[in-house]
Coordinates of C-alpha atoms in Angstrom, one line a residue:
M1 CA 2.1 7.1 2.3
G2 CA 2.2 19.9 5.3
G3 CA 5.0 20.7 2.8
Q4 CA 4.7 17.5 0.8
P5 CA 4.6 17.5 -3.0
A6 CA 1.1 17.1 -4.5
A7 CA 0.0 13.6 -5.5
P8 CA 0.5 12.8 -9.2
P9 CA -2.4 13.0 -11.6
E10 CA -4.2 10.0 -13.0
A11 CA -2.1 7.6 -15.0
A12 CA -4.8 6.9 -17.5
P13 CA -5.3 7.2 -21.3
P14 CA -7.1 10.3 -22.6
S15 CA -10.5 8.8 -21.9
G16 CA -9.7 8.8 -18.2
H17 CA -10.2 5.1 -17.8
A18 CA -7.6 2.5 -17.2
P19 CA -6.5 0.1 -20.0
S20 CA -7.1 -3.6 -19.7
A21 CA -4.3 -5.3 -17.8
G22 CA -4.9 -8.6 -19.5
G23 CA -6.7 -10.0 -16.4
P24 CA -5.2 -11.2 -13.2
R25 CA -4.0 -14.8 -13.0
P26 CA -5.4 -17.2 -10.4
R27 CA -3.1 -17.8 -7.5
S28 CA -2.8 -21.5 -8.5
A29 CA -1.1 -20.4 -11.7
M30 CA 1.4 -18.4 -9.8
A31 CA 2.7 -21.4 -7.8
G32 CA 4.9 -22.5 -10.7
L33 CA 6.7 -19.2 -10.8
G34 CA 9.0 -20.2 -7.9
R35 CA 8.4 -16.9 -6.0
A36 CA 10.3 -14.8 -8.5
L37 CA 10.0 -11.3 -7.2
V38 CA 10.9 -7.8 -8.5
Q39 CA 13.8 -6.3 -6.5
V40 CA 14.2 -2.6 -5.7
H41 CA 17.3 -0.8 -7.0
V42 CA 18.5 2.7 -6.0
R43 CA 20.6 5.2 -7.9
R44 CA 21.9 8.5 -6.5
G45 CA 24.5 10.4 -8.5
G46 CA 25.9 7.4 -10.3
A47 CA 25.2 3.8 -11.3
G48 CA 22.2 1.9 -9.9
R49 CA 22.7 -0.8 -7.3
P50 CA 20.4 -3.3 -5.5
A51 CA 18.9 -1.8 -2.3
S52 CA 20.4 -3.3 0.8
F53 CA 18.0 -5.3 3.1
G54 CA 19.4 -3.8 6.3
Q55 CA 19.6 -0.2 5.2
S56 CA 16.8 2.3 4.6
V57 CA 15.9 3.0 1.0
T58 CA 14.4 6.3 1.9
G59 CA 17.6 7.2 3.7
T60 CA 19.4 6.9 0.4
F61 CA 17.7 10.1 -0.7
C62 CA 17.4 12.1 2.6
S63 CA 19.1 12.7 5.9
M64 CA 18.6 10.8 9.1
A65 CA 16.5 13.7 10.4
E66 CA 14.1 13.4 7.5
D67 CA 11.7 10.6 6.6
V68 CA 10.5 11.7 3.1
A69 CA 12.1 12.3 -0.3
V70 CA 11.0 12.9 -3.8
V71 CA 12.3 10.3 -6.3
S72 CA 11.9 9.2 -9.9
C73 CA 10.6 5.7 -10.1
G74 CA 10.1 3.2 -12.8
L75 CA 10.2 -0.5 -13.8
H76 CA 13.5 -0.9 -15.6
R77 CA 15.5 -3.9 -16.7
G78 CA 13.7 -6.4 -14.5
H79 CA 13.8 -4.3 -11.3
F80 CA 12.0 -1.3 -9.7
L81 CA 14.4 1.6 -9.9
L82 CA 14.3 4.6 -7.6
S83 CA 16.6 7.5 -8.6
D84 CA 17.4 11.1 -7.7
E85 CA 17.4 11.9 -11.4
A86 CA 14.8 11.3 -14.1
F87 CA 15.4 8.4 -16.5
P88 CA 13.6 7.1 -19.5
G89 CA 10.1 6.0 -18.6
S90 CA 10.4 7.3 -15.0
T91 CA 8.0 9.5 -13.1
L92 CA 8.3 11.7 -10.0
T93 CA 6.6 10.7 -6.8
L94 CA 6.9 10.7 -3.0
L95 CA 8.9 8.1 -1.0
E96 CA 8.3 8.0 2.8
R97 CA 9.2 5.8 5.8
P98 CA 7.9 5.7 9.3
R99 CA 9.9 7.7 11.9
S100 CA 10.7 4.4 13.7
C101 CA 11.7 2.5 10.6
P102 CA 13.9 -0.4 11.8
A103 CA 16.2 -0.1 8.7
K104 CA 16.8 3.5 9.6
L105 CA 17.7 2.7 13.2
L106 CA 20.0 -0.2 12.5
G107 CA 22.7 2.1 11.2
S108 CA 25.2 1.5 8.4
P109 CA 26.6 -1.1 8.0
P110 CA 23.8 -3.2 9.6
L111 CA 26.1 -5.3 11.7
A112 CA 23.3 -6.6 13.9
L113 CA 21.8 -8.6 11.1
P114 CA 22.8 -12.2 10.5
A115 CA 24.5 -12.9 7.2
K116 CA 21.4 -14.7 5.7
L117 CA 19.4 -11.5 6.2
R118 CA 22.1 -9.1 5.1
G119 CA 22.1 -10.9 1.7
R120 CA 18.4 -10.3 1.1
G121 CA 17.3 -7.5 -1.1
V122 CA 14.3 -5.1 -0.9
V123 CA 11.2 -6.3 -2.7
A124 CA 8.7 -4.2 -4.7
G125 CA 5.0 -4.4 -3.9
V126 CA 1.7 -2.7 -4.8
A127 CA -1.4 -2.0 -2.7
V128 CA -4.6 -0.5 -4.0
L129 CA -7.1 1.9 -2.4
L130 CA -10.4 1.1 -4.2
R131 CA -12.8 4.0 -3.9
A132 CA -16.4 3.4 -5.0
S133 CA -18.5 6.1 -6.7
T134 CA -20.3 6.4 -3.3
G135 CA -17.1 7.7 -1.7
R136 CA -16.3 4.7 0.4
I137 CA -13.0 2.9 0.4
L138 CA -12.4 -0.8 0.8
L139 CA -10.0 -2.1 3.5
T140 CA -9.4 -5.7 4.4
R141 CA -8.2 -7.3 7.7
R142 CA -5.4 -9.7 7.2
T143 CA -5.8 -13.1 8.9
S144 CA -4.1 -13.9 12.2
T145 CA -2.2 -16.8 10.5
L146 CA -0.3 -14.7 8.0
R147 CA 3.5 -14.3 8.8
V148 CA 3.7 -10.6 7.9
F149 CA 1.4 -8.0 9.5
P150 CA -1.3 -10.4 10.9
N151 CA -4.6 -8.8 12.0
A152 CA -3.7 -5.5 10.2
W153 CA -6.3 -3.5 8.3
V154 CA -4.9 -2.8 4.9
P155 CA -5.8 -2.3 1.2
P156 CA -5.5 -5.4 -1.0
G157 CA -1.9 -5.8 -2.3
G158 CA 1.1 -8.0 -2.8
H159 CA 4.4 -8.5 -4.6
V160 CA 5.2 -7.3 -8.1
E161 CA 6.1 -10.3 -10.4
P162 CA 8.5 -10.2 -13.3
G163 CA 6.9 -8.8 -16.5
E164 CA 4.0 -7.1 -14.6
E165 CA 3.2 -3.4 -14.6
L166 CA 2.2 -1.9 -11.3
L167 CA -1.5 -1.6 -12.3
A168 CA -1.6 -5.2 -13.4
T169 CA -0.1 -6.3 -10.0
G170 CA -2.8 -4.2 -8.2
L171 CA -5.6 -5.6 -10.2
R172 CA -4.4 -9.2 -9.8
E173 CA -4.0 -8.9 -6.0
L174 CA -7.4 -7.2 -5.7
E175 CA -9.0 -10.2 -7.5
E176 CA -7.0 -12.8 -5.7
E177 CA -7.8 -11.4 -2.2
T178 CA -11.4 -10.2 -2.7
G179 CA -12.7 -11.8 -5.9
L180 CA -13.3 -8.4 -7.4
R181 CA -12.4 -8.1 -11.1
L182 CA -12.5 -4.5 -12.4
E183 CA -13.3 -4.3 -16.1
A184 CA -11.6 -1.8 -18.4
G185 CA -13.6 1.4 -18.8
T186 CA -15.2 1.2 -15.3
F187 CA -12.4 2.9 -13.4
S188 CA -9.4 5.3 -13.5
W189 CA -6.3 5.2 -11.5
R190 CA -3.2 7.0 -10.4
M191 CA -0.3 6.6 -8.0
L192 CA -0.5 8.0 -4.5
G193 CA 3.2 7.4 -3.4
L194 CA 5.8 5.0 -2.2
W195 CA 6.0 3.6 1.3
E196 CA 9.0 1.8 2.8
S197 CA 7.7 -1.1 4.9
V198 CA 9.8 -3.3 7.2
Y199 CA 8.5 -6.2 9.3
P200 CA 8.5 -6.4 12.2
P201 CA 7.8 -2.7 12.2
A202 CA 9.8 -2.0 15.4
L203 CA 13.2 -3.3 16.6
S204 CA 11.5 -4.1 20.0
Q205 CA 9.6 -6.8 18.2
G206 CA 12.8 -8.4 16.7
L207 CA 15.2 -7.9 13.8
P208 CA 13.7 -7.2 10.3
R209 CA 12.5 -10.3 8.4
R210 CA 10.8 -8.5 5.4
H211 CA 11.7 -5.3 3.6
H212 CA 9.5 -3.8 0.9
V213 CA 8.9 -0.6 -1.0
V214 CA 5.1 -0.5 -1.7
A215 CA 3.6 1.6 -4.4
Y216 CA 0.1 2.7 -3.4
L217 CA -2.4 3.1 -6.2
L218 CA -5.8 4.8 -6.1
L219 CA -8.5 3.1 -8.1
L220 CA -11.5 5.3 -8.8
S221 CA -14.5 3.0 -9.6
A222 CA -17.5 4.2 -11.4
E223 CA -19.6 1.7 -9.5
P224 CA -21.2 2.1 -6.0
H225 CA -19.8 0.0 -3.2
E226 CA -23.0 -2.0 -2.9
R227 CA -22.6 -3.3 -6.5
L228 CA -18.9 -4.0 -6.0
E229 CA -19.6 -5.8 -2.7
G230 CA -22.1 -8.0 -4.4
R231 CA -19.3 -9.4 -6.6
M232 CA -16.8 -10.0 -3.8
R233 CA -15.6 -13.5 -3.0
P234 CA -12.8 -12.9 -0.5
S235 CA -10.0 -15.4 0.1
E236 CA -10.2 -16.6 3.7
S237 CA -6.6 -17.7 3.5
E238 CA -5.7 -14.0 3.5
V239 CA -8.7 -12.0 4.5
S240 CA -10.7 -12.4 7.8
A241 CA -12.9 -9.3 7.3
Y242 CA -13.5 -6.4 5.1
A243 CA -15.2 -2.9 5.4
W244 CA -16.3 -0.1 3.1
L245 CA -15.4 2.9 5.2
E246 CA -16.9 6.4 4.9
P247 CA -14.7 9.6 4.5
P248 CA -15.1 10.8 8.1
V249 CA -13.7 7.6 9.5
L250 CA -11.0 7.6 6.9
E251 CA -10.0 11.1 7.8
A252 CA -9.7 10.2 11.5
I253 CA -7.6 7.2 10.6
A254 CA -5.2 9.3 8.5
A255 CA -4.8 11.8 11.3
T256 CA -3.7 9.1 13.8
E257 CA 0.0 9.4 14.8
D258 CA 2.2 6.3 14.1
G259 CA 2.4 4.1 17.2
A260 CA -0.5 5.7 19.0
E261 CA -3.0 3.6 21.0
S262 CA -6.6 4.7 20.7
L263 CA -7.4 3.4 24.3
G264 CA -11.1 3.4 23.3
N265 CA -11.2 7.1 22.7
V266 CA -13.2 8.1 19.6
P267 CA -13.8 11.7 18.4
S268 CA -17.4 12.7 19.2
A269 CA -18.2 13.3 15.5
L270 CA -17.6 9.7 14.7
P271 CA -19.8 6.7 15.3
A272 CA -18.9 4.4 18.1
T273 CA -18.8 1.4 15.8
V274 CA -18.5 0.8 12.0
G275 CA -20.1 -2.0 10.0
I276 CA -17.8 -4.8 8.8
T277 CA -18.2 -8.2 7.2
E278 CA -16.6 -11.1 9.0
L279 CA -15.5 -14.3 7.1
S280 CA -15.5 -17.8 8.6
R281 CA -15.6 -21.2 7.1
G282 CA -17.0 -20.2 3.8
S283 CA -19.7 -17.9 5.1
S284 CA -19.9 -14.2 5.9
S285 CA -21.8 -12.2 8.5
S286 CA -22.3 -8.5 9.1
T287 CA -21.1 -7.2 12.5
Q288 CA -20.0 -4.0 14.2
L289 CA -16.4 -3.2 15.0
P290 CA -15.5 -0.5 17.6
T291 CA -14.2 2.5 15.7
A292 CA -11.4 2.7 18.2
A293 CA -9.9 -0.5 16.7
L294 CA -9.4 1.3 13.4
L295 CA -7.8 4.2 15.1
N296 CA -5.3 2.0 16.8
A297 CA -1.8 2.6 15.3
A298 CA 0.1 0.4 17.9
E299 CA 1.3 -2.4 15.6
G300 CA 1.7 -5.9 17.1
E301 CA 0.9 -9.4 16.0
D302 CA -2.0 -9.9 18.4
V303 CA -3.4 -6.4 18.1
E304 CA -6.0 -5.4 15.5
H305 CA -4.8 -2.2 14.0
L306 CA -4.3 0.0 10.9
S307 CA -0.9 -0.4 9.2
A308 CA 1.3 2.7 8.9
G309 CA 1.4 2.4 5.2
T310 CA -2.5 2.5 5.0
R311 CA -2.5 5.8 6.9
F312 CA 0.2 7.1 4.6
A313 CA -2.0 6.2 1.5
L314 CA -5.1 7.8 3.1
R315 CA -3.2 11.0 3.8
R316 CA -2.0 11.2 0.2
W317 CA -5.6 10.6 -1.0
L318 CA -7.0 13.3 1.3
E319 CA -4.3 15.8 0.1
S320 CA -5.4 15.2 -3.5
L321 CA -9.0 15.9 -2.5
G322 CA -7.9 19.2 -1.0
E323 CA -6.3 20.1 -4.4
R324 CA -9.6 19.4 -6.1
E325 CA -11.5 21.6 -3.6
R326 CA -9.0 24.4 -4.4
G327 CA -10.1 24.3 -8.0
R328 CA -7.3 22.0 -9.5
P329 CA -7.9 18.6 -11.0
E330 CA -7.3 15.9 -8.4
G331 CA -3.6 15.1 -8.2
S332 CA -2.5 17.8 -10.7
G333 CA 0.6 18.9 -8.8
A334 CA 3.1 16.4 -10.3
P335 CA 3.7 14.3 -13.3
A336 CA 1.8 11.0 -13.7
C337 CA 3.4 7.9 -12.5
A338 CA 2.6 5.7 -15.5
C339 CA 5.3 3.1 -14.9
P340 CA 5.9 1.3 -18.2
P341 CA 6.4 -2.4 -18.8
M342 CA 9.9 -3.7 -17.8
Q343 CA 12.6 -3.1 -20.3

């Protein structure tokens, strides 16, 4: 994901376009990696340490009464380091958690967690908001069979793997989930912020089983959404539907409070339905989805909804648009988050 620091500017070379990331690898090639994942480390006023699975990462840098902090981040010595002080190759960005974050509510130490969970770390992830030149943003609906956040509308994304830069992770996941490959020179990018994600998202749904810090990246494509959609070949193992949403709908989504149920209520300025593409058994079909489903923030395994992290990312994007309207370059309020290769 009033009073927050501005989003960082584009992390791109002087031309304004992203460099080639060497091309994403097909998922079959990833199988041999043995699920090696990049862990989150935290550092505050001393030496760094692995983030604890049962404790809030955001809470390392703010009080219990707060849910947001400004941190320096960077890929460093095989892990993703968050620090209260700058370090070589780091950049300043926003870290946020939901108000009802289970890791925040468990307390310290997290005695309620079984030993096998307490020993887990916090994993680094990346998600990408792909904005077409026509102003629409791509969101996908996760399949109902996925173990984490099923039926949630989210941007494409996944885990950071050893040796990857954040942009490379985002491009790889975009291609694996949607079939879209973005060529160098056709887009620019920047970081929107960091979101602390725990699943299940509420203690009422059970003890945490997954804990991530997700870096949200904005990819600004020079191509219209119609051309991008023509190249899409989504993976039905992960994606059950996708939509290219217009700014008015995105603004309404971003304004939805965490945990709120839409109950079928849609602002009068919005259409009652939005067009989506459903995927089933190797074919796709256009259909209409009630806009209320996209405004539903009540997260549950059987409920179609927008994830809290998606709303965070959309809010950060809209804040950067506000900066541009005030006469500043989009995202000019903070240093770029050009996270370097791992050292």
